[in-house]
């Protein structure tokens, strides 16, 4: 596939200090305040995650900058805190739900944890439906936040079966499905927060954005915002290669393709194998000190491909969650 032309980055970032660890933080550690002050609620700590420049990986002498967006620093531990808060808050503001109601969602892990956290804070009952072959580290936090967890046999169809069951429960009047796959408040969260953060923290110099594709909420919302700022910014989606199973990255059958997905918002799709994703997740921890999940390793693999072909590019990839959610999979030894 012939690569699209690399957008010319604004020169402000070239040779400049690495982006601040968190928006609003001093670039000079010596002048940083002693503390961050009190946060009004846990919800108020969602977003404004660090954007970190890689120091060892991707140093090819081509003048590129690779930046990792550390979404594991959200209070619930993943990028899914953003849409979870957006979906519940917006539905509550519209009067569609009220404290005490039961919410239902099919999840592969991170969205469920995030929804359970927000539901606990706002007084909702939460039922989560999850295939039983997913890591135990993702189940425990859901239960800790008080959610009811329904495990479905993976042999029945995995996430597709879980999604169907959620809709059946709603039809029986057992609660309201938030439906991250069709809910516009999912990409809206990234249009209103993640995209603006990336534009601000790169000083408008971002040329490429790489994200894994599951519900596609992250890539849809960020793409919409960044393209409004600079239509030449390249949006690259990561999908699993044939035969690969990577938590957090999915290639859906047409019948289950997320309704929020708009193919016109993605310039390029790159495929990554499970082995590549796992190897990169291990390297990211060992060489950069970033302990990200397996899908984050997949996004990094693709970011490095882009860095090998581009010059003077500012490439941002999303570290969707933390590696400690995958310890039982033995990916990290």
Tab-separated table of C-alpha atoms in Angstrom:
chain	number	residue	atom	x	y	z
A	1	UNK	CA	0.000	0.000	0.000
A	2	UNK	CA	1.407	3.377	-0.965
A	3	UNK	CA	1.699	5.588	2.076
A	4	UNK	CA	-0.070	8.963	2.104
A	5	UNK	CA	2.163	12.035	2.203
A	6	UNK	CA	3.400	12.894	5.645
A	7	UNK	CA	1.846	16.129	6.914
A	8	UNK	CA	4.485	18.705	7.744
A	9	UNK	CA	4.604	19.157	11.505
A	10	UNK	CA	4.717	22.599	13.011
A	11	UNK	CA	8.314	23.324	13.836
A	12	UNK	CA	7.512	24.371	17.391
A	13	UNK	CA	7.779	20.784	18.623
A	14	UNK	CA	10.980	19.914	16.778
A	15	UNK	CA	13.825	19.887	19.259
A	16	UNK	CA	11.558	21.251	21.957
A	17	UNK	CA	11.378	19.724	25.422
A	18	UNK	CA	9.197	16.654	25.751
A	19	UNK	CA	5.544	17.435	26.455
A	20	UNK	CA	4.687	18.042	30.093
A	21	UNK	CA	3.795	14.921	32.001
A	22	UNK	CA	0.276	16.224	32.507
A	23	UNK	CA	-1.569	19.166	31.068
A	24	UNK	CA	-1.059	22.225	33.191
A	25	UNK	CA	2.035	20.818	34.902
A	26	UNK	CA	5.194	22.894	34.924
A	27	UNK	CA	7.800	21.935	32.312
A	28	UNK	CA	10.453	22.697	34.914
A	29	UNK	CA	10.281	20.136	37.748
A	30	UNK	CA	12.135	22.497	40.064
A	31	UNK	CA	9.349	25.058	39.809
A	32	UNK	CA	6.462	22.577	40.035
A	33	UNK	CA	4.045	23.038	42.935
A	34	UNK	CA	4.425	20.709	45.902
A	35	UNK	CA	1.021	19.108	45.302
A	36	UNK	CA	-1.853	19.092	42.847
A	37	UNK	CA	-4.480	20.167	45.336
A	38	UNK	CA	-7.768	18.512	46.123
A	39	UNK	CA	-9.901	16.991	43.371
A	40	UNK	CA	-13.621	17.574	43.831
A	41	UNK	CA	-14.530	13.995	42.873
A	42	UNK	CA	-12.908	10.945	41.324
A	43	UNK	CA	-14.819	11.826	38.144
A	44	UNK	CA	-12.918	15.100	37.923
A	45	UNK	CA	-9.658	13.159	37.563
A	46	UNK	CA	-10.773	11.447	34.344
A	47	UNK	CA	-8.770	12.712	31.369
A	48	UNK	CA	-5.777	15.017	31.015
A	49	UNK	CA	-3.572	11.949	30.997
A	50	UNK	CA	0.194	12.194	30.400
A	51	UNK	CA	1.651	12.385	26.902
A	52	UNK	CA	5.140	10.881	27.068
A	53	UNK	CA	7.925	10.983	24.479
A	54	UNK	CA	9.594	7.627	23.838
A	55	UNK	CA	13.298	7.776	24.599
A	56	UNK	CA	14.685	4.544	23.141
A	57	UNK	CA	12.223	2.908	20.780
A	58	UNK	CA	11.799	4.391	17.329
A	59	UNK	CA	15.011	6.413	17.353
A	60	UNK	CA	15.798	6.035	13.640
A	61	UNK	CA	17.539	9.311	12.858
A	62	UNK	CA	14.617	10.437	10.678
A	63	UNK	CA	13.629	13.282	12.988
A	64	UNK	CA	10.419	11.639	14.159
A	65	UNK	CA	8.856	12.022	17.590
A	66	UNK	CA	6.857	9.129	19.097
A	67	UNK	CA	4.450	10.048	21.877
A	68	UNK	CA	2.492	7.664	24.114
A	69	UNK	CA	-0.867	8.795	25.513
A	70	UNK	CA	-0.994	7.040	28.894
A	71	UNK	CA	-4.691	6.292	29.367
A	72	UNK	CA	-3.944	3.791	32.118
A	73	UNK	CA	-3.482	6.845	34.351
A	74	UNK	CA	-7.235	7.404	34.444
A	75	UNK	CA	-8.752	6.493	37.844
A	76	UNK	CA	-10.373	3.331	36.487
A	77	UNK	CA	-7.158	2.357	34.735
A	78	UNK	CA	-8.068	2.736	31.075
A	79	UNK	CA	-9.194	4.937	28.200
A	80	UNK	CA	-12.745	3.639	28.788
A	81	UNK	CA	-13.212	5.945	31.777
A	82	UNK	CA	-13.889	8.743	29.307
A	83	UNK	CA	-16.848	7.200	27.424
A	84	UNK	CA	-18.205	5.560	30.580
A	85	UNK	CA	-18.476	8.932	32.293
A	86	UNK	CA	-19.849	10.550	29.149
A	87	UNK	CA	-22.532	7.917	28.535
A	88	UNK	CA	-23.852	7.855	32.107
A	89	UNK	CA	-23.638	11.599	32.693
A	90	UNK	CA	-25.301	12.550	29.408
A	91	UNK	CA	-28.096	9.994	29.841
A	92	UNK	CA	-28.704	11.307	33.343
A	93	UNK	CA	-28.738	14.911	32.123
A	94	UNK	CA	-31.315	13.987	29.475
A	95	UNK	CA	-33.508	12.348	32.104
A	96	UNK	CA	-33.186	8.896	30.543
A	97	UNK	CA	-31.854	7.350	33.758
A	98	UNK	CA	-31.848	8.254	37.428
A	99	UNK	CA	-29.992	6.967	40.504
A	100	UNK	CA	-31.306	3.590	41.566
A	101	UNK	CA	-31.897	2.417	37.996
A	102	UNK	CA	-30.184	-0.707	36.712
A	103	UNK	CA	-27.767	-0.246	33.823
A	104	UNK	CA	-26.685	-3.134	31.598
A	105	UNK	CA	-23.665	-3.448	29.325
A	106	UNK	CA	-21.764	-6.139	27.457
A	107	UNK	CA	-18.038	-5.700	27.949
A	108	UNK	CA	-14.687	-7.331	27.336
A	109	UNK	CA	-13.290	-5.694	30.451
A	110	UNK	CA	-12.205	-2.073	30.523
A	111	UNK	CA	-15.568	-0.489	29.724
A	112	UNK	CA	-17.171	-2.652	32.383
A	113	UNK	CA	-14.681	-1.561	35.023
A	114	UNK	CA	-15.165	2.083	34.095
A	115	UNK	CA	-18.963	1.842	34.078
A	116	UNK	CA	-18.968	0.030	37.424
A	117	UNK	CA	-16.846	2.813	38.919
A	118	UNK	CA	-19.022	5.655	37.593
A	119	UNK	CA	-22.241	3.801	38.468
A	120	UNK	CA	-21.028	3.326	42.044
A	121	UNK	CA	-20.293	7.034	42.421
A	122	UNK	CA	-23.629	8.101	40.940
A	123	UNK	CA	-25.858	5.580	42.689
A	124	UNK	CA	-26.774	3.253	39.819
A	125	UNK	CA	-26.988	-0.526	39.905
A	126	UNK	CA	-24.751	-2.083	37.267
A	127	UNK	CA	-25.022	-5.427	35.490
A	128	UNK	CA	-22.105	-6.382	33.255
A	129	UNK	CA	-22.073	-9.261	30.771
A	130	UNK	CA	-18.662	-10.645	29.870
A	131	UNK	CA	-17.313	-13.749	28.080
A	132	UNK	CA	-15.799	-16.177	30.576
A	133	UNK	CA	-12.463	-16.528	28.765
A	134	UNK	CA	-11.238	-13.025	29.621
A	135	UNK	CA	-8.611	-12.354	32.285
A	136	UNK	CA	-9.519	-12.587	35.973
A	137	UNK	CA	-7.864	-9.212	36.602
A	138	UNK	CA	-10.716	-7.568	34.719
A	139	UNK	CA	-13.456	-9.308	36.685
A	140	UNK	CA	-12.285	-8.420	40.196
A	141	UNK	CA	-12.505	-4.601	39.871
A	142	UNK	CA	-16.058	-4.825	38.503
A	143	UNK	CA	-17.170	-6.776	41.559
A	144	UNK	CA	-15.200	-4.476	43.855
A	145	UNK	CA	-17.247	-1.532	42.556
A	146	UNK	CA	-20.432	-3.459	43.364
A	147	UNK	CA	-21.445	-4.551	39.870
A	148	UNK	CA	-23.276	-7.778	39.140
A	149	UNK	CA	-21.186	-9.811	36.701
A	150	UNK	CA	-22.744	-12.320	34.312
A	151	UNK	CA	-20.157	-14.578	32.658
A	152	UNK	CA	-21.221	-16.089	29.348
A	153	UNK	CA	-19.634	-19.168	27.723
A	154	UNK	CA	-17.065	-18.003	25.194
A	155	UNK	CA	-18.102	-20.973	23.075
A	156	UNK	CA	-21.519	-19.348	22.596
A	157	UNK	CA	-20.037	-16.512	20.545
A	158	UNK	CA	-17.937	-14.310	22.787
A	159	UNK	CA	-18.765	-10.610	22.734
A	160	UNK	CA	-21.414	-11.022	20.058
A	161	UNK	CA	-23.401	-13.332	22.344
A	162	UNK	CA	-22.886	-10.984	25.304
A	163	UNK	CA	-24.187	-8.038	23.274
A	164	UNK	CA	-27.263	-9.986	22.199
A	165	UNK	CA	-27.964	-11.033	25.791
A	166	UNK	CA	-27.761	-7.425	26.994
A	167	UNK	CA	-30.368	-6.388	24.438
A	168	UNK	CA	-32.619	-9.299	25.436
A	169	UNK	CA	-32.428	-8.274	29.094
A	170	UNK	CA	-33.381	-4.716	28.194
A	171	UNK	CA	-36.328	-5.980	26.124
A	172	UNK	CA	-37.543	-7.873	29.208
A	173	UNK	CA	-37.442	-4.660	31.226
A	174	UNK	CA	-34.494	-5.683	33.392
A	175	UNK	CA	-32.591	-2.429	32.896
A	176	UNK	CA	-31.213	0.030	30.359
A	177	UNK	CA	-28.419	-0.854	27.963
A	178	UNK	CA	-25.954	2.003	27.475
A	179	UNK	CA	-24.661	0.320	24.276
A	180	UNK	CA	-21.145	1.640	23.817
A	181	UNK	CA	-21.189	0.281	20.254
A	182	UNK	CA	-24.007	2.576	19.097
A	183	UNK	CA	-24.021	5.364	21.679
A	184	UNK	CA	-22.836	8.711	20.221
A	185	UNK	CA	-21.757	9.781	23.706
A	186	UNK	CA	-18.884	7.295	23.340
A	187	UNK	CA	-17.001	9.102	20.527
A	188	UNK	CA	-18.264	12.419	21.864
A	189	UNK	CA	-16.122	11.881	24.964
A	190	UNK	CA	-13.002	11.726	22.804
A	191	UNK	CA	-14.075	14.605	20.578
A	192	UNK	CA	-14.485	16.782	23.664
A	193	UNK	CA	-11.472	15.604	25.694
A	194	UNK	CA	-8.866	13.299	24.111
A	195	UNK	CA	-8.630	15.119	20.789
A	196	UNK	CA	-8.263	18.590	22.331
A	197	UNK	CA	-5.644	17.276	24.773
A	198	UNK	CA	-3.526	15.871	21.938
A	199	UNK	CA	-3.762	19.072	19.915
A	200	UNK	CA	-2.881	21.201	22.919
A	201	UNK	CA	-0.078	19.033	24.278
A	202	UNK	CA	1.660	18.664	20.885
A	203	UNK	CA	1.196	22.393	20.230
A	204	UNK	CA	-0.708	21.460	17.086
A	205	UNK	CA	2.249	19.512	15.698
A	206	UNK	CA	0.690	16.032	15.646
A	207	UNK	CA	0.905	14.431	12.196
A	208	UNK	CA	-0.244	10.843	12.868
A	209	UNK	CA	-2.649	9.313	15.381
A	210	UNK	CA	-2.639	5.546	15.984
A	211	UNK	CA	-5.347	3.766	17.961
A	212	UNK	CA	-6.536	0.216	18.363
A	213	UNK	CA	-10.098	-0.378	17.160
A	214	UNK	CA	-12.625	-2.100	19.401
A	215	UNK	CA	-15.843	-0.140	19.807
A	216	UNK	CA	-14.002	2.493	17.665
A	217	UNK	CA	-15.112	5.293	19.994
A	218	UNK	CA	-11.581	6.591	20.584
A	219	UNK	CA	-10.538	6.736	16.948
A	220	UNK	CA	-13.880	8.199	15.806
A	221	UNK	CA	-13.919	11.036	18.325
A	222	UNK	CA	-10.239	11.914	18.056
A	223	UNK	CA	-10.342	11.789	14.253
A	224	UNK	CA	-13.287	14.157	14.085
A	225	UNK	CA	-11.561	16.714	16.303
A	226	UNK	CA	-8.103	16.511	14.742
A	227	UNK	CA	-9.392	16.614	11.161
A	228	UNK	CA	-11.285	19.801	11.999
A	229	UNK	CA	-7.984	21.297	13.118
A	230	UNK	CA	-5.828	19.935	10.280
A	231	UNK	CA	-7.290	17.695	7.590
A	232	UNK	CA	-3.812	16.396	6.692
A	233	UNK	CA	-3.338	14.617	10.018
A	234	UNK	CA	-3.284	10.875	9.336
A	235	UNK	CA	-5.598	8.641	11.378
A	236	UNK	CA	-4.450	5.013	11.544
A	237	UNK	CA	-6.472	2.173	13.037
A	238	UNK	CA	-5.003	-1.046	14.427
A	239	UNK	CA	-6.824	-4.306	13.780
A	240	UNK	CA	-5.821	-7.922	14.472
A	241	UNK	CA	-4.282	-9.923	11.658
A	242	UNK	CA	-6.121	-13.035	10.503
A	243	UNK	CA	-6.093	-15.678	13.222
A	244	UNK	CA	-4.912	-13.315	15.968
A	245	UNK	CA	-6.794	-12.584	19.184
A	246	UNK	CA	-5.742	-9.372	20.897
A	247	UNK	CA	-7.721	-8.090	23.899
A	248	UNK	CA	-9.184	-4.677	23.094
A	249	UNK	CA	-8.804	-4.958	19.311
A	250	UNK	CA	-11.580	-6.455	17.230
A	251	UNK	CA	-12.501	-7.011	13.613
A	252	UNK	CA	-16.286	-7.297	13.762
A	253	UNK	CA	-18.571	-9.225	11.443
A	254	UNK	CA	-20.805	-6.887	9.456
A	255	UNK	CA	-23.842	-7.671	11.620
A	256	UNK	CA	-21.988	-6.489	14.729
A	257	UNK	CA	-19.996	-3.585	13.287
A	258	UNK	CA	-20.301	-0.701	15.778
A	259	UNK	CA	-22.907	1.788	14.611
A	260	UNK	CA	-20.679	4.655	15.731
A	261	UNK	CA	-18.014	3.592	13.206
A	262	UNK	CA	-17.541	5.741	10.107
A	263	UNK	CA	-14.886	4.333	7.775
A	264	UNK	CA	-14.343	7.744	6.179
A	265	UNK	CA	-12.753	8.990	9.405
A	266	UNK	CA	-9.874	6.484	9.199
A	267	UNK	CA	-7.150	7.099	6.610
A	268	UNK	CA	-5.487	3.749	6.946
A	269	UNK	CA	-5.943	0.414	8.695
A	270	UNK	CA	-2.901	-1.620	9.675
A	271	UNK	CA	-2.986	-5.222	10.834
A	272	UNK	CA	-0.948	-6.562	13.721
A	273	UNK	CA	-0.416	-10.125	14.893
A	274	UNK	CA	-0.904	-11.299	18.442
A	275	UNK	CA	2.804	-12.121	18.648
A	276	UNK	CA	3.780	-8.614	17.509
A	277	UNK	CA	1.431	-6.998	20.008
A	278	UNK	CA	2.675	-9.090	22.913
A	279	UNK	CA	6.340	-8.576	22.013
A	280	UNK	CA	5.874	-4.822	21.757
A	281	UNK	CA	4.031	-4.686	25.078
A	282	UNK	CA	6.999	-6.424	26.705
A	283	UNK	CA	9.497	-4.133	24.980
A	284	UNK	CA	7.545	-1.030	25.914
A	285	UNK	CA	7.797	-2.020	29.577
A	286	UNK	CA	11.438	-3.108	29.469
A	287	UNK	CA	12.799	-0.281	27.293
A	288	UNK	CA	10.532	2.678	28.049
A	289	UNK	CA	9.165	1.885	31.505
A	290	UNK	CA	5.593	2.000	30.180
A	291	UNK	CA	3.584	-0.961	31.459
A	292	UNK	CA	0.765	-1.071	28.943
A	293	UNK	CA	-1.679	-3.738	27.856
A	294	UNK	CA	-1.501	-5.979	24.814
A	295	UNK	CA	-3.535	-3.715	22.520
A	296	UNK	CA	-1.136	-0.908	23.405
A	297	UNK	CA	1.700	-3.079	22.147
A	298	UNK	CA	-0.209	-3.462	18.893
A	299	UNK	CA	-0.624	0.290	18.553
A	300	UNK	CA	3.084	0.786	19.233
A	301	UNK	CA	4.013	-1.784	16.574
A	302	UNK	CA	2.095	0.237	14.014
A	303	UNK	CA	3.493	3.544	15.252
A	304	UNK	CA	6.984	2.128	14.675
A	305	UNK	CA	6.041	1.095	11.134
A	306	UNK	CA	4.995	4.655	10.426
A	307	UNK	CA	8.179	6.007	11.983
A	308	UNK	CA	10.218	3.786	9.648
A	309	UNK	CA	8.668	5.395	6.565
A	310	UNK	CA	8.011	8.989	7.683
A	311	UNK	CA	10.318	11.930	8.306
A	312	UNK	CA	9.945	14.684	10.889
A	313	UNK	CA	6.588	13.245	11.938
A	314	UNK	CA	4.905	13.587	15.327
A	315	UNK	CA	3.267	10.210	15.914
A	316	UNK	CA	0.899	9.697	18.848
A	317	UNK	CA	-0.312	6.242	19.867
A	318	UNK	CA	-2.731	5.326	22.637
A	319	UNK	CA	-1.693	3.173	25.586
A	320	UNK	CA	-5.249	2.090	26.339
A	321	UNK	CA	-4.725	0.461	29.717
A	322	UNK	CA	-2.167	-1.027	32.081
A	323	UNK	CA	-0.310	-4.286	31.784
A	324	UNK	CA	-1.361	-5.457	35.233
A	325	UNK	CA	-4.748	-6.403	33.735
A	326	UNK	CA	-3.042	-9.180	31.766
A	327	UNK	CA	-0.676	-10.756	34.281
A	328	UNK	CA	-2.616	-14.025	34.404
A	329	UNK	CA	-2.204	-14.406	30.632
A	330	UNK	CA	1.563	-14.886	31.142
A	331	UNK	CA	2.331	-12.338	28.420
A	332	UNK	CA	4.800	-10.679	30.767
A	333	UNK	CA	6.358	-13.894	32.037
